[in-house]
Amino acid sequence: MSQLTELPTELLIKIFDDLDLRNLLHCKPVCRLFNSIINDAATLQYKMELALCGMEDGPPGSMVPAERLECLREHQDAWGHLRFTQTSNIDMQSGNVWELYGNVLSQGKNRRSLAFHQLASVIRGIEDRSWSLDDLDVEIRDFGMDPAQNLLVLIESLVPNNGRSYSIHLRTLSTGESHPAAPKPAVLTYTPNFRCSSFTIQTSAELLGIIFHSMDGMDNELIIWNWKTTEIELAVSGDPVKAFAFLTDHHILLAKLVTYSATLAVVDLQTSHAELTPCEDLQVECEFYLPELLTRNIVVDILLRLDPGPNWTPNPDLKVPFHIARGDRLFVVTVSLFSPGDQHLRAYTLFIPSTTIFKHMDMYSGDIEWEQWGPAGSRLIYPTPSISRVWVCYVYGMGFTFLLRSQMHEQRQTLYMFDFNQLAIRKSMQEKANIDEPQTSESWNLMTDDSVIDAGASVFNDSIKTSLPFRFRIHDIAPDPDGRAVAAMLSEDSIILVCDATSVRRYRILTF
C-alpha cells in the first residue's frame, strides 16, 4: 500500500481512470490521499458524473475534462429544474408524415418532399439547422431515419392507393441520394399478404425493422432486414404481432397479445430465419408475461416505445462533449383494453428498464411469469398518463414526459418529467437520508413507495404491486394564446410541445 501511495499523482489518476464507477467509489474511502485525488481530479469527477447521469464521453474535441464537467453539470441542472435556455417554434407542414429521432425533427412537406430541422442545444453546442429534400421522386407513404448513420428510409406503394407491394428506398438524410452503405440500387421490395393501413419503422445500426399493419387490423407482418446486405433476418406474421423494439444488436422485444393478457417476447435474430413464420410458431428465447386481466377485459392493442435504439450514438460530425450512454434504456409499454360489460376503453402503462429484461434473460428461459420479474423490476401506472398514440416520441433514454390539463385553469397545463436512471435515484436517496451530504437534487421528487392497483379496480385479476423507484419533476406551462398543446415529446436536449389546434399547427421547442 505504501508503495502505491508513493506513485506520482498523475499516474494514480491514470490508474483510477481505468476503473469503472463501482471500483472507483470503493477507492475513495481507502485513504485520505485516494479520496483527495478522486475528489480533486476533474477527469475522475467527470467520469463519475457521466455514469451517474447516464451519459458517456463524446469524441475528442477542444474541451478539456474540466470544461466538459462544467458543461455536464449545467446540462443536468437545466434538466433537473426544467430550466430552458431558449424557446422557438416550428410550423407544421402539410405532408401528414413526421419523425423525431436523434435531435432531428422531420416532416412531410408534400407527398414527395421532406423538411428537416436539427434541434439546437446551447449547452452541448449543437447548432440550429434546417434543410429540405424536395422532389425525392418517391410517393412517400411513410418514412424513418437515423441521423447518426445519415440514413433515410422511404416507403413507397408501387401501385398508389391500390396495390400490396412496397418499395423501401434507402437514401441519405443529407442529400436524398442512394445511401452508399446499401447495395445498389439501394431499394428493398416487399409484398405483404394484405393491403396496409400503416407502418412501424425502427432502425438499429445495420438492422431495419418494419411492421406492415393490415387494413382490417386482424393480421400484421414484421420484417427485419440487414439493410447493408438486403438480407431478411426475421419474418413473422399474425394478429398477436402488435409492436416491437430492438433490445440488443441481435435481439428484439416483440409485444404480443395472449388470452386475457399480453407478453413481451425476446427473439434472437441469430436463430431466426427469413421465411414468413406464424407468430405462434416463432422461436423465442424467453417470454415476459404481463399481469393477467379480469376475464371480462379484452386486450385490444399494445404500444411499445423506446428511444433511441440500443448502442446508438450521435453523428460524430456534431462533436458533442457527451451524449446519452449506450447502456440502459427505458421501455414504455401501454396496454389498451376493452370491457364489453360497461363498454369502457381503458389503458395502463408499464415502465421497464432494459436491465430488468437482461437480468431475467440470464436467469430464466421460456415463460417468465409476472410475479417473477414485474413487481420489483417495473413500475405500473393505472389509469395511464395522457399518452398520445400519434405523437409517440415521449421517451428518451431513461426519461419520460407527458402533459396534463390543470383542474383549476382550463388553459394552463402541467408538464411531468419522469426519470428512471437508478444510479441517479440511489444518489438522491442517499443525499436525502444523509444530512451531512450536500442536497443537490432538490428539484426532483422521489417516488419509492409501492404502486398498488387493487384487484377490484376493474382491470386485473389480482392485486398488482410494483416498486421500481423513479423520480419526477413538475412544471407549469403558461397559457398559449394560440391554443393548448395536445402532447409533449422528448429528445436529448429539448421538450417538444405539439400545438395542433384549428387556428395554429406548430411545434413549440423548449431547449436546454
Coordinates of N, CA, C and O in Angstrom, one line a residue, residues 57 191 241 269 313 336 349 363 381 406 475:
D57 N -18.8 9.9 -22.5 CA -18.0 10.9 -23.1 C -18.2 10.9 -24.7 O -18.3 9.9 -25.3
T191 N -43.9 -7.5 -50.4 CA -45.3 -7.7 -50.7 C -46.0 -8.4 -49.6 O -45.9 -9.6 -49.5
V241 N -48.9 -10.0 -33.4 CA -47.8 -9.1 -33.6 C -48.3 -7.6 -33.6 O -49.0 -7.2 -34.5
L269 N -32.2 -12.8 -33.2 CA -32.2 -12.8 -34.7 C -31.1 -13.7 -35.2 O -31.2 -14.1 -36.4
T313 N -25.3 6.2 -30.9 CA -24.6 7.4 -30.6 C -24.8 8.4 -31.6 O -25.2 8.1 -32.8
S336 N -53.8 -1.2 -24.1 CA -55.2 -0.8 -24.2 C -56.2 -2.0 -24.1 O -55.9 -3.0 -24.7
T349 N -50.0 1.7 -18.2 CA -48.7 1.9 -18.7 C -47.7 1.3 -17.8 O -47.7 1.5 -16.6
M363 N -31.4 -15.3 -16.1 CA -31.8 -16.2 -15.1 C -32.8 -17.3 -15.5 O -32.8 -18.4 -15.0
I381 N -48.5 2.1 -13.9 CA -49.4 3.2 -13.6 C -50.8 3.0 -14.3 O -50.8 2.7 -15.5
S406 N -54.6 21.4 -16.3 CA -54.9 21.9 -15.0 C -56.3 21.8 -14.6 O -57.2 22.1 -15.5
H475 N -43.7 20.9 -14.0 CA -43.5 22.2 -14.5 C -44.8 22.7 -15.1 O -45.4 22.1 -15.9

